[in-house]
Every structure is written in C-alpha cells, then in structure tokens.
C-alpha cells in the first residue's frame, strides 16, 4: 500500500474545480485556428528567442509483417497517426499506421539493419548512446561542467521505464556520458522519474525538484540533492526522505500536476517560488505558484501565476527574466527581480498539440502573477519557440557565458519500427541563446 495522498495546504489555498474525466478529453476546436503575426527572426540579439536549429527529417519505415522492415515503394505513403498516444501510454508520437498504397505501388521487404540506419545519427545535436530519449531535465553549470539530465529508457528505443540519463560537457558540443542519475525505485516515482528542474542556491547547494508517477500513477513532486556536492560531475543523487514534498492540491486532477520549474527568489519576502503546470475542469491551462524557504515545506499561494482559456494541460512551464535594454546583451539570472529594464517570458508546452508557446509580459512580485504585454498573443494562442518538431523545452542561466540557454526535445518523424531498428529515438535541439528583440 502507498500512503494516502492528502493535500498539504491550508484553507487559504484556492479550491479549483475538480478535473473531470470528460474534461481531460475535451478539446477546443477553435483554439488551433487562432494565429497572430510572428516577431521577425533575427540573429544574436534577435527575437525573444532564437536562431533556427535544423531539424533532421528522416525516412519512415514500416513493419513488413514478418519481423523485417519494409521500404515504401514509389507511390506509397506512410500515414502518420492522427494524435499522440498521450501521457497514459507515454509521450511517443510515433505512428504504427499501415502504409497507404497509392497508384498500385507495392511494399517491398528489405532486411534493414542497425548499422545501415546509423547514418541518421547527428553530429552536433545531443543524443544518448542508444534507446529512447525525451524531455531535457535540470540543466545547470557546476564546478566547470555543463550538466544535462534527460528522460531516458535504458531498455528500449520506445517510451517506457523513464529514468534520468546524465551527461556533462565543457562546451555544450562534446559530451561525456555518465551513469544514470535517478531511477524509478520508490513508491512515489516507481512509474517514472519525470520532468524536473535544478535550482542553485546562493551557498552553492543544488536542489532538484522533479515529478514522480506513483504506484497508482498520481503525479507528485519530489526533492533530490547531490550525494557528494564536492563531486563536479554530480554522479550520485540522494532522494529526500520526506518525498513526496508536494501532492495535487484540491481541485487539481491527480494526473494534471507536473513539471516544477527552477525556483526564483521573490523580492517581496526573499522566499523562493516555483510554478507547476496544470489545467482546470473547463480545459483552461494554468500555472500554480508555491512558496518555500527550505524546499521541503510549501505553501500554495491564493492566486494563479497565469491562466489561459482553452489551452488545455500546461506541461514544462518556464518563467524567466529578459533584459529590455539594447545596451545589455547578457542574459539575466532567474531571480532577477521585476522592474525597469526587465520583462519576464512565460512559456508552456501544450499537451493538446505538442508545441511550445511563449509570451512576453510582466511579473508582479507582490501578487505572484504574470500579465502578458499583448493578450492577443498570450501563452498557447500566439508565438511558438519553433515551428517544427520541438517540445518540452527548458532554459537555464549560464553564469560563464552570462546568457540564458534553451534546450528542446525533438521527437523526429520516424516510425517506432524504424526506431527499434536504429536502436535509438529522439534528440535534443542545438542549444540556443535567448535574448529579447528590442
């Protein structure tokens, strides 16, 4: 038996309507039609965000039915699945749809091998040695090394058995693969060590908050810290005995509570804040805000950071400051307070359409709320980081380069059959510097 899940908040916390099973399936057909002009792309000090990174489009292969793969003959098209399988079965968007034959073309069997498909591996995008990878987790710089954690299946090239892979680099190009950082080995994360974020405290201490899926698939938040803070490679991690430190509050669905952000220090009271993505029963995407002083005890604040109707479940929420001064080309540390010359970017990964949306606005430290500069291009209905396959992104502040760096998961377009033959699936985007277009 797992311990009973009971809310840890007092009566001051807002009671949101309980998420119903029907609302989890609800979709707003009009939301996908709303589009607004995109800010012009620029280089270096350009658009909040971005230089385009090339996505590698790869061929799709289809199961020939006898244990071998089949090449699609001329005039034959492999049809993609109409939608993702979703969180219940994992985050894979891979299609197993049979090939659609056009013009009488035949599907020809061919004995593809892993070595024959190895050319698809990339040169500069980060990839683990093999198997399935998805969200980037807890990126940070520590004692001379850049650290990237990522969701990984050590057993297969398809989603499942999600653990945290770990790699380090001096330059964000050449990587040293390290042993697993965290594995699903407690009741509170036995169904997956899911997305999380790192916060480095002023005294150098690192705290890692991550979502775990319990034995009953309830989403809870957990705390982990380096077992040896003197190890620059951070090869071993210890999970807190107090885990889970957060459970779904009243009014939030048990499977609609995930992906804690990097913490920031609130200038009003010097306590830390984190935000966690969710949705309400009316299918509005939202971000909850928690206050903490020790990362073990949390208070749910009475206001939401932000909410946007019709956008559905918000995953992998990110909130960070950017400078509005043309003279300041550096990125800003996450706890930089709001004020003149500072805007805050709020980003959410929409579970509905698997795209990353952001907006520029103002964070109010007194009320712990965020307001977009332009409501017509609010989070989920306006700008996207990337208009290709790009999802579950995460930023971190690089103190060496004095920049904010953006990572994103690229799921590619291969079929699961091709992934199994290759022996790997997915890659991370080339890291990008985030700056504001003034």
CSV table of C-alpha atoms in Angstrom, one decimal:
chain,number,residue,atom,x,y,z
A,1,UNK,CA,0.0,0.0,0.0
A,2,UNK,CA,1.2,3.5,-0.7
A,3,UNK,CA,0.4,6.2,1.8
A,4,UNK,CA,-2.8,8.0,1.3
A,5,UNK,CA,-2.5,11.2,-0.7
A,6,UNK,CA,-3.8,14.2,1.2
A,7,UNK,CA,-3.5,17.9,0.5
A,8,UNK,CA,-0.7,19.6,2.4
A,9,UNK,CA,-2.2,23.1,2.0
A,10,UNK,CA,-4.3,25.1,4.4
A,11,UNK,CA,-7.7,26.7,3.9
A,12,UNK,CA,-6.1,29.8,2.2
A,13,UNK,CA,-5.4,27.8,-0.9
A,14,UNK,CA,-7.8,28.3,-3.8
A,15,UNK,CA,-10.1,25.4,-4.5
A,16,UNK,CA,-10.2,24.9,-8.2
A,17,UNK,CA,-13.0,22.7,-9.7
A,18,UNK,CA,-12.0,19.1,-9.8
A,19,UNK,CA,-10.8,18.0,-13.2
A,20,UNK,CA,-13.3,15.5,-14.6
A,21,UNK,CA,-12.5,12.6,-16.8
A,22,UNK,CA,-14.7,14.2,-19.5
A,23,UNK,CA,-12.7,17.4,-19.4
A,24,UNK,CA,-9.5,15.6,-19.8
A,25,UNK,CA,-10.6,14.6,-23.3
A,26,UNK,CA,-12.1,18.0,-24.1
A,27,UNK,CA,-10.5,19.9,-27.0
A,28,UNK,CA,-11.2,23.4,-28.2
A,29,UNK,CA,-11.6,23.2,-32.0
A,30,UNK,CA,-11.2,26.9,-32.4
A,31,UNK,CA,-8.0,27.3,-30.4
A,32,UNK,CA,-5.9,25.9,-33.1
A,33,UNK,CA,-7.2,28.4,-35.6
A,34,UNK,CA,-6.1,31.5,-33.7
A,35,UNK,CA,-2.8,32.8,-35.1
A,36,UNK,CA,-1.1,36.1,-34.8
A,37,UNK,CA,1.9,37.5,-36.8
A,38,UNK,CA,5.2,36.3,-35.6
A,39,UNK,CA,8.0,38.6,-34.5
A,40,UNK,CA,10.7,38.9,-37.2
A,41,UNK,CA,13.5,36.4,-36.7
A,42,UNK,CA,16.9,37.9,-36.0
A,43,UNK,CA,20.4,36.8,-35.1
A,44,UNK,CA,22.1,37.0,-31.7
A,45,UNK,CA,20.2,39.9,-30.1
A,46,UNK,CA,17.1,38.9,-32.0
A,47,UNK,CA,13.6,37.7,-31.2
A,48,UNK,CA,12.9,36.6,-27.8
A,49,UNK,CA,14.5,33.7,-28.6
A,50,UNK,CA,16.1,32.1,-31.2
A,51,UNK,CA,18.2,31.2,-34.2
A,52,UNK,CA,16.6,28.4,-36.1
A,53,UNK,CA,18.1,25.0,-35.4
A,54,UNK,CA,17.8,22.5,-38.2
A,55,UNK,CA,15.5,19.6,-37.5
A,56,UNK,CA,16.6,16.3,-39.1
A,57,UNK,CA,13.8,14.9,-41.2
A,58,UNK,CA,14.3,11.2,-41.6
A,59,UNK,CA,12.6,8.5,-43.6
A,60,UNK,CA,9.8,6.4,-42.2
A,61,UNK,CA,9.9,2.7,-42.3
A,62,UNK,CA,7.0,0.3,-41.9
A,63,UNK,CA,6.8,-3.2,-40.4
A,64,UNK,CA,6.7,-5.7,-43.3
A,65,UNK,CA,4.8,-8.2,-41.1
A,66,UNK,CA,7.4,-10.9,-40.9
A,67,UNK,CA,9.8,-9.3,-38.4
A,68,UNK,CA,11.6,-7.3,-41.1
A,69,UNK,CA,11.2,-3.7,-42.2
A,70,UNK,CA,9.7,-2.7,-45.5
A,71,UNK,CA,10.8,0.2,-47.8
A,72,UNK,CA,7.9,2.2,-49.1
A,73,UNK,CA,7.8,1.8,-52.9
A,74,UNK,CA,7.3,4.8,-55.2
A,75,UNK,CA,3.7,6.0,-55.0
A,76,UNK,CA,3.3,4.7,-51.4
A,77,UNK,CA,2.8,6.9,-48.4
A,78,UNK,CA,3.2,6.1,-44.7
A,79,UNK,CA,0.3,7.8,-42.9
A,80,UNK,CA,1.0,9.5,-39.5
A,81,UNK,CA,-1.2,8.8,-36.6
A,82,UNK,CA,-3.9,11.4,-36.0
A,83,UNK,CA,-2.8,12.3,-32.5
A,84,UNK,CA,-0.3,11.5,-29.7
A,85,UNK,CA,-0.9,8.5,-27.5
A,86,UNK,CA,-0.7,10.8,-24.6
A,87,UNK,CA,0.6,10.5,-21.0
A,88,UNK,CA,-1.2,7.3,-20.2
A,89,UNK,CA,1.0,5.3,-22.6
A,90,UNK,CA,3.9,7.7,-22.7
A,91,UNK,CA,4.8,10.7,-24.8
A,92,UNK,CA,5.7,8.9,-28.0
A,93,UNK,CA,4.1,10.4,-31.1
A,94,UNK,CA,5.4,7.6,-33.3
A,95,UNK,CA,3.0,6.1,-35.8
A,96,UNK,CA,2.3,2.4,-36.4
A,97,UNK,CA,-0.3,3.1,-39.0
A,98,UNK,CA,-0.2,0.8,-42.0
A,99,UNK,CA,1.2,2.1,-45.2
A,100,UNK,CA,-1.3,3.6,-47.7
A,101,UNK,CA,-0.7,2.3,-51.2
A,102,UNK,CA,-1.2,4.8,-53.9
A,103,UNK,CA,-1.2,4.1,-57.6
A,104,UNK,CA,-0.9,0.4,-57.2
A,105,UNK,CA,2.7,0.6,-55.8
A,106,UNK,CA,3.8,-2.5,-53.8
A,107,UNK,CA,5.6,-2.5,-50.5
A,108,UNK,CA,8.9,-4.3,-50.8
A,109,UNK,CA,10.5,-6.2,-47.9
A,110,UNK,CA,14.1,-5.4,-47.1
A,111,UNK,CA,16.3,-6.5,-44.2
A,112,UNK,CA,17.4,-3.2,-42.8
A,113,UNK,CA,20.0,-3.4,-40.0
A,114,UNK,CA,21.1,-1.0,-37.3
A,115,UNK,CA,24.4,-0.3,-39.0
A,116,UNK,CA,22.6,0.6,-42.2
A,117,UNK,CA,20.5,3.1,-40.4
A,118,UNK,CA,23.3,4.6,-38.3
A,119,UNK,CA,23.9,7.4,-40.8
A,120,UNK,CA,20.8,9.1,-39.3
A,121,UNK,CA,22.7,9.9,-36.0
A,122,UNK,CA,23.5,13.6,-35.8
A,123,UNK,CA,26.9,15.3,-35.4
A,124,UNK,CA,26.1,18.2,-33.1
A,125,UNK,CA,22.7,17.6,-31.5
A,126,UNK,CA,22.9,15.8,-28.2
A,127,UNK,CA,21.9,12.2,-28.2
A,128,UNK,CA,22.4,9.3,-25.7
A,129,UNK,CA,24.4,6.3,-26.9
A,130,UNK,CA,21.1,4.4,-27.6
A,131,UNK,CA,17.4,3.9,-26.8
A,132,UNK,CA,14.6,6.3,-26.2
A,133,UNK,CA,15.0,9.9,-25.0
A,134,UNK,CA,12.6,12.8,-24.4
A,135,UNK,CA,12.5,15.9,-22.2
A,136,UNK,CA,15.6,17.8,-21.2
A,137,UNK,CA,15.8,18.0,-17.4
A,138,UNK,CA,17.6,20.1,-14.8
A,139,UNK,CA,20.3,21.7,-17.0
A,140,UNK,CA,22.9,23.7,-15.0
A,141,UNK,CA,26.5,24.7,-14.8
A,142,UNK,CA,28.5,23.4,-11.8
A,143,UNK,CA,32.2,23.5,-11.0
A,144,UNK,CA,33.4,23.7,-14.6
A,145,UNK,CA,30.9,21.4,-16.2
A,146,UNK,CA,27.6,21.9,-18.0
A,147,UNK,CA,25.2,19.2,-16.9
A,148,UNK,CA,22.3,17.9,-18.9
A,149,UNK,CA,19.8,15.4,-17.5
A,150,UNK,CA,17.2,13.8,-19.7
A,151,UNK,CA,14.3,11.3,-19.7
A,152,UNK,CA,15.6,8.0,-21.0
A,153,UNK,CA,14.5,4.4,-21.4
A,154,UNK,CA,17.6,2.3,-20.7
A,155,UNK,CA,15.9,-0.8,-22.0
A,156,UNK,CA,14.3,0.1,-25.4
A,157,UNK,CA,14.1,2.6,-28.2
A,158,UNK,CA,10.4,3.3,-27.4
A,159,UNK,CA,9.0,5.2,-24.4
A,160,UNK,CA,8.8,3.5,-21.0
A,161,UNK,CA,10.7,2.8,-17.8
A,162,UNK,CA,11.6,6.5,-17.7
A,163,UNK,CA,14.8,7.2,-15.8
A,164,UNK,CA,17.2,10.2,-15.8
A,165,UNK,CA,20.2,9.9,-18.1
A,166,UNK,CA,23.1,12.3,-17.4
A,167,UNK,CA,25.9,13.8,-19.5
A,168,UNK,CA,28.4,16.6,-18.9
A,169,UNK,CA,30.3,18.9,-21.3
A,170,UNK,CA,32.8,21.7,-21.2
A,171,UNK,CA,31.4,23.4,-24.3
A,172,UNK,CA,27.8,22.1,-24.9
A,173,UNK,CA,29.1,20.2,-28.0
A,174,UNK,CA,31.3,17.4,-26.8
A,175,UNK,CA,29.7,15.2,-24.2
A,176,UNK,CA,30.8,12.6,-21.6
A,177,UNK,CA,28.0,10.2,-20.8
A,178,UNK,CA,27.7,9.3,-17.1
A,179,UNK,CA,25.8,6.6,-15.1
A,180,UNK,CA,22.1,7.1,-14.5
A,181,UNK,CA,21.3,10.0,-12.2
A,182,UNK,CA,18.0,8.8,-10.9
A,183,UNK,CA,15.9,5.6,-11.4
A,184,UNK,CA,12.3,4.8,-10.6
A,185,UNK,CA,12.9,2.9,-7.3
A,186,UNK,CA,10.4,4.3,-4.7
A,187,UNK,CA,6.6,4.2,-4.5
A,188,UNK,CA,6.5,7.9,-5.3
A,189,UNK,CA,8.3,7.6,-8.7
A,190,UNK,CA,8.0,3.9,-9.5
A,191,UNK,CA,6.1,4.7,-12.7
A,192,UNK,CA,8.7,7.2,-13.9
A,193,UNK,CA,11.2,9.8,-12.9
A,194,UNK,CA,9.6,12.6,-15.0
A,195,UNK,CA,10.5,16.2,-15.8
A,196,UNK,CA,12.3,18.4,-13.2
A,197,UNK,CA,14.4,21.5,-12.8
A,198,UNK,CA,17.6,22.4,-10.9
A,199,UNK,CA,18.0,25.4,-8.6
A,200,UNK,CA,21.4,26.5,-7.4
A,201,UNK,CA,21.2,28.4,-4.0
A,202,UNK,CA,23.4,31.3,-3.0
A,203,UNK,CA,25.5,29.0,-0.8
A,204,UNK,CA,26.2,26.6,-3.8
A,205,UNK,CA,23.7,24.0,-2.7
A,206,UNK,CA,21.8,22.3,-5.6
A,207,UNK,CA,18.2,21.2,-5.2
A,208,UNK,CA,16.5,19.2,-7.9
A,209,UNK,CA,12.7,19.1,-8.0
A,210,UNK,CA,11.1,16.5,-10.2
A,211,UNK,CA,7.7,14.9,-10.9
A,212,UNK,CA,7.3,11.3,-10.0
A,213,UNK,CA,4.5,9.0,-11.1
A,214,UNK,CA,3.4,6.8,-8.1
A,215,UNK,CA,2.3,3.2,-8.0
A,216,UNK,CA,-1.2,4.5,-8.7
A,217,UNK,CA,0.0,7.0,-11.4
A,218,UNK,CA,-0.6,10.0,-9.2
A,219,UNK,CA,1.7,12.9,-10.1
A,220,UNK,CA,3.7,14.1,-7.1
A,221,UNK,CA,6.7,16.4,-6.7
A,222,UNK,CA,10.0,15.1,-5.2
A,223,UNK,CA,13.3,16.5,-4.0
A,224,UNK,CA,16.7,15.2,-4.7
A,225,UNK,CA,20.2,16.6,-4.0
A,226,UNK,CA,23.8,15.6,-4.9
A,227,UNK,CA,25.1,12.8,-2.7
A,228,UNK,CA,28.5,14.4,-2.9
A,229,UNK,CA,28.5,18.2,-3.5
A,230,UNK,CA,32.3,18.1,-3.9
A,231,UNK,CA,32.0,15.9,-7.0
A,232,UNK,CA,32.0,18.3,-10.0
A,233,UNK,CA,30.4,15.5,-12.1
A,234,UNK,CA,27.5,15.1,-9.7
A,235,UNK,CA,27.5,11.4,-10.3
A,236,UNK,CA,25.2,10.3,-7.4
A,237,UNK,CA,22.0,11.8,-6.2
A,238,UNK,CA,20.0,11.3,-3.0
A,239,UNK,CA,16.2,11.5,-2.8
A,240,UNK,CA,14.8,13.2,0.2
A,241,UNK,CA,13.3,11.0,2.9
A,242,UNK,CA,10.3,13.5,3.0
A,243,UNK,CA,9.3,12.7,-0.6
A,244,UNK,CA,6.8,13.5,-2.0
A,245,UNK,CA,7.1,17.1,-0.9
A,246,UNK,CA,4.1,18.1,-2.9
A,247,UNK,CA,0.9,16.3,-3.9
A,248,UNK,CA,-2.0,17.5,-6.1
A,249,UNK,CA,-4.0,20.2,-4.3
A,250,UNK,CA,-7.8,20.3,-4.1
A,251,UNK,CA,-9.4,20.9,-7.4
A,252,UNK,CA,-6.4,19.6,-9.5
A,253,UNK,CA,-6.6,16.2,-11.2
A,254,UNK,CA,-4.3,13.5,-9.9
A,255,UNK,CA,-2.7,13.2,-13.3
A,256,UNK,CA,-2.7,17.0,-14.1
A,257,UNK,CA,0.1,18.2,-11.8
A,258,UNK,CA,3.7,18.1,-13.1
A,259,UNK,CA,7.0,19.6,-14.2
A,260,UNK,CA,8.2,22.0,-11.4
A,261,UNK,CA,10.3,25.0,-12.6
A,262,UNK,CA,13.6,26.3,-11.5
A,263,UNK,CA,12.9,28.3,-8.3
A,264,UNK,CA,13.3,32.1,-8.1
A,265,UNK,CA,13.6,34.3,-5.1
A,266,UNK,CA,10.7,36.7,-4.6
A,267,UNK,CA,11.9,40.3,-3.8
A,268,UNK,CA,8.9,40.9,-1.6
A,269,UNK,CA,9.8,38.4,1.1
A,270,UNK,CA,13.1,36.7,0.0
A,271,UNK,CA,11.4,33.3,0.0
A,272,UNK,CA,11.6,31.0,-3.0
A,273,UNK,CA,8.8,30.4,-5.6
A,274,UNK,CA,8.2,27.6,-8.0
A,275,UNK,CA,5.4,27.1,-10.5
A,276,UNK,CA,3.8,23.9,-11.7
A,277,UNK,CA,1.7,23.3,-14.7
A,278,UNK,CA,-1.9,22.1,-14.7
A,279,UNK,CA,-5.4,22.7,-16.1
A,280,UNK,CA,-8.9,23.2,-14.7
A,281,UNK,CA,-12.2,21.3,-15.4
A,282,UNK,CA,-13.0,23.8,-18.2
A,283,UNK,CA,-9.8,22.9,-20.1
A,284,UNK,CA,-8.0,26.2,-19.2
A,285,UNK,CA,-4.2,25.8,-19.0
A,286,UNK,CA,-2.8,27.3,-15.8
A,287,UNK,CA,0.3,27.6,-13.6
A,288,UNK,CA,0.2,27.2,-9.8
A,289,UNK,CA,2.6,29.0,-7.6
A,290,UNK,CA,4.2,27.7,-4.4
A,291,UNK,CA,6.2,29.4,-1.8
A,292,UNK,CA,9.0,27.7,0.1
A,293,UNK,CA,12.0,28.5,2.3
A,294,UNK,CA,13.6,25.1,2.6
A,295,UNK,CA,12.3,23.2,-0.4
A,296,UNK,CA,10.7,20.7,1.9
A,297,UNK,CA,7.7,22.6,3.1
A,298,UNK,CA,5.5,24.5,0.6
A,299,UNK,CA,2.5,26.9,0.7
A,300,UNK,CA,0.2,27.1,-2.3
A,301,UNK,CA,-0.4,30.8,-3.0
A,302,UNK,CA,-4.0,32.0,-3.4
A,303,UNK,CA,-3.5,33.3,-6.9
A,304,UNK,CA,-2.5,31.6,-10.1
A,305,UNK,CA,0.6,32.8,-11.9
A,306,UNK,CA,-1.4,32.8,-15.1
A,307,UNK,CA,-4.3,31.0,-16.8
A,308,UNK,CA,-5.4,30.9,-20.5
A,309,UNK,CA,-8.8,29.5,-21.5
A,310,UNK,CA,-9.0,26.6,-24.0
A,311,UNK,CA,-5.3,25.8,-24.0
A,312,UNK,CA,-5.5,22.6,-22.0
A,313,UNK,CA,-2.8,21.0,-19.9
A,314,UNK,CA,0.3,23.1,-19.4
A,315,UNK,CA,3.4,21.0,-19.3
A,316,UNK,CA,7.1,22.0,-18.7
A,317,UNK,CA,6.2,25.6,-17.7
A,318,UNK,CA,9.2,28.0,-17.7
A,319,UNK,CA,9.3,31.6,-16.3
A,320,UNK,CA,12.5,33.7,-16.6
A,321,UNK,CA,13.6,37.3,-17.0
A,322,UNK,CA,15.0,39.0,-20.1
A,323,UNK,CA,16.6,42.5,-20.4
A,324,UNK,CA,14.8,45.1,-22.4
A,325,UNK,CA,17.8,47.4,-22.6
A,326,UNK,CA,19.6,47.4,-26.0
A,327,UNK,CA,22.8,48.1,-24.2
A,328,UNK,CA,22.5,44.8,-22.1
A,329,UNK,CA,23.3,41.8,-24.3
A,330,UNK,CA,23.7,39.4,-21.4
A,331,UNK,CA,21.1,37.0,-20.1
A,332,UNK,CA,19.6,37.5,-16.7
A,333,UNK,CA,19.8,35.2,-13.7
A,334,UNK,CA,16.5,33.6,-12.8
A,335,UNK,CA,15.9,35.5,-9.6
A,336,UNK,CA,16.4,38.9,-11.2
A,337,UNK,CA,13.5,41.0,-9.8
A,338,UNK,CA,10.9,42.7,-12.0
A,339,UNK,CA,11.4,46.4,-12.6
A,340,UNK,CA,12.6,48.9,-15.2
A,341,UNK,CA,14.5,47.2,-18.0
A,342,UNK,CA,13.2,43.7,-17.1
A,343,UNK,CA,10.5,41.7,-18.7
A,344,UNK,CA,9.5,38.1,-18.0
A,345,UNK,CA,8.9,35.3,-20.5
A,346,UNK,CA,6.3,32.7,-19.7
A,347,UNK,CA,6.3,29.5,-21.7
A,348,UNK,CA,4.2,26.4,-21.6
A,349,UNK,CA,4.3,23.1,-23.6
A,350,UNK,CA,0.7,22.4,-24.6
A,351,UNK,CA,-0.3,18.7,-24.2
A,352,UNK,CA,-3.1,19.3,-26.7
A,353,UNK,CA,-0.9,19.9,-29.8
A,354,UNK,CA,2.6,19.2,-28.5
A,355,UNK,CA,4.1,22.6,-29.3
A,356,UNK,CA,5.9,25.1,-27.1
A,357,UNK,CA,4.3,28.6,-26.8
A,358,UNK,CA,5.6,31.7,-25.1
A,359,UNK,CA,4.7,35.3,-24.5
A,360,UNK,CA,6.4,38.4,-23.1
A,361,UNK,CA,5.0,40.1,-20.1
A,362,UNK,CA,5.4,41.5,-16.6
A,363,UNK,CA,5.8,39.5,-13.4
A,364,UNK,CA,4.4,41.1,-10.3
A,365,UNK,CA,6.3,40.1,-7.2
A,366,UNK,CA,3.7,41.4,-4.8
A,367,UNK,CA,0.9,39.3,-6.1
A,368,UNK,CA,3.0,36.5,-7.8
A,369,UNK,CA,1.0,36.9,-11.0
A,370,UNK,CA,2.2,37.4,-14.6
A,371,UNK,CA,0.5,39.6,-17.2
A,372,UNK,CA,1.1,39.4,-21.0
A,373,UNK,CA,2.0,42.6,-22.8
A,374,UNK,CA,-0.4,41.6,-25.6
A,375,UNK,CA,-3.3,39.3,-24.6
A,376,UNK,CA,-4.0,38.5,-28.3
A,377,UNK,CA,-0.7,36.6,-28.4
A,378,UNK,CA,-0.9,35.1,-24.9
A,379,UNK,CA,0.6,31.8,-24.0
A,380,UNK,CA,-0.8,29.0,-26.1
A,381,UNK,CA,-2.5,31.2,-28.6
A,382,UNK,CA,0.3,33.2,-30.0
A,383,UNK,CA,4.1,32.8,-30.6
A,384,UNK,CA,5.9,29.5,-30.6
A,385,UNK,CA,9.6,28.9,-29.9
A,386,UNK,CA,9.9,26.7,-33.0
A,387,UNK,CA,7.5,25.8,-35.8
A,388,UNK,CA,9.0,22.3,-36.4
A,389,UNK,CA,9.1,19.4,-34.0
A,390,UNK,CA,10.2,21.0,-30.8
A,391,UNK,CA,8.7,20.3,-27.3
A,392,UNK,CA,9.1,20.1,-23.6
A,393,UNK,CA,11.8,22.8,-23.6
A,394,UNK,CA,13.8,24.1,-20.7
A,395,UNK,CA,16.1,27.1,-20.1
A,396,UNK,CA,18.9,27.7,-17.6
A,397,UNK,CA,21.2,30.6,-16.8
A,398,UNK,CA,24.8,30.0,-17.8
A,399,UNK,CA,27.0,32.1,-15.4
A,400,UNK,CA,30.1,31.6,-17.6
A,401,UNK,CA,28.6,32.9,-20.8
A,402,UNK,CA,26.3,35.2,-18.9
A,403,UNK,CA,23.5,34.0,-21.1
A,404,UNK,CA,20.2,32.1,-20.9
A,405,UNK,CA,20.4,28.8,-22.8
A,406,UNK,CA,17.3,27.0,-24.3
A,407,UNK,CA,17.1,23.2,-24.8
A,408,UNK,CA,14.2,21.4,-26.5
A,409,UNK,CA,13.2,17.8,-27.3
A,410,UNK,CA,13.0,16.8,-31.0
A,411,UNK,CA,10.9,13.7,-31.4
A,412,UNK,CA,11.7,13.3,-35.2
A,413,UNK,CA,9.2,11.7,-37.6
A,414,UNK,CA,10.4,8.1,-37.8
A,415,UNK,CA,8.0,5.2,-37.0
A,416,UNK,CA,8.5,3.2,-33.8
A,417,UNK,CA,9.5,0.3,-36.1
A,418,UNK,CA,12.4,2.3,-37.6
A,419,UNK,CA,13.4,3.5,-34.1
A,420,UNK,CA,13.7,-0.1,-32.9
A,421,UNK,CA,15.8,-1.0,-36.0
A,422,UNK,CA,18.0,2.0,-35.4
A,423,UNK,CA,18.3,1.3,-31.7
A,424,UNK,CA,17.6,4.9,-30.7
A,425,UNK,CA,14.9,7.6,-30.8
A,426,UNK,CA,14.9,11.4,-30.5
A,427,UNK,CA,17.5,14.1,-29.9
A,428,UNK,CA,17.9,17.4,-28.2
A,429,UNK,CA,17.9,20.7,-30.1
A,430,UNK,CA,21.2,22.5,-30.6
A,431,UNK,CA,21.3,24.8,-27.5
A,432,UNK,CA,20.1,28.4,-28.3
A,433,UNK,CA,20.8,31.7,-26.6
A,434,UNK,CA,17.7,33.6,-25.6
A,435,UNK,CA,17.5,37.4,-26.0
A,436,UNK,CA,14.8,40.0,-26.4
A,437,UNK,CA,14.2,41.7,-29.7
A,438,UNK,CA,14.1,45.4,-28.8
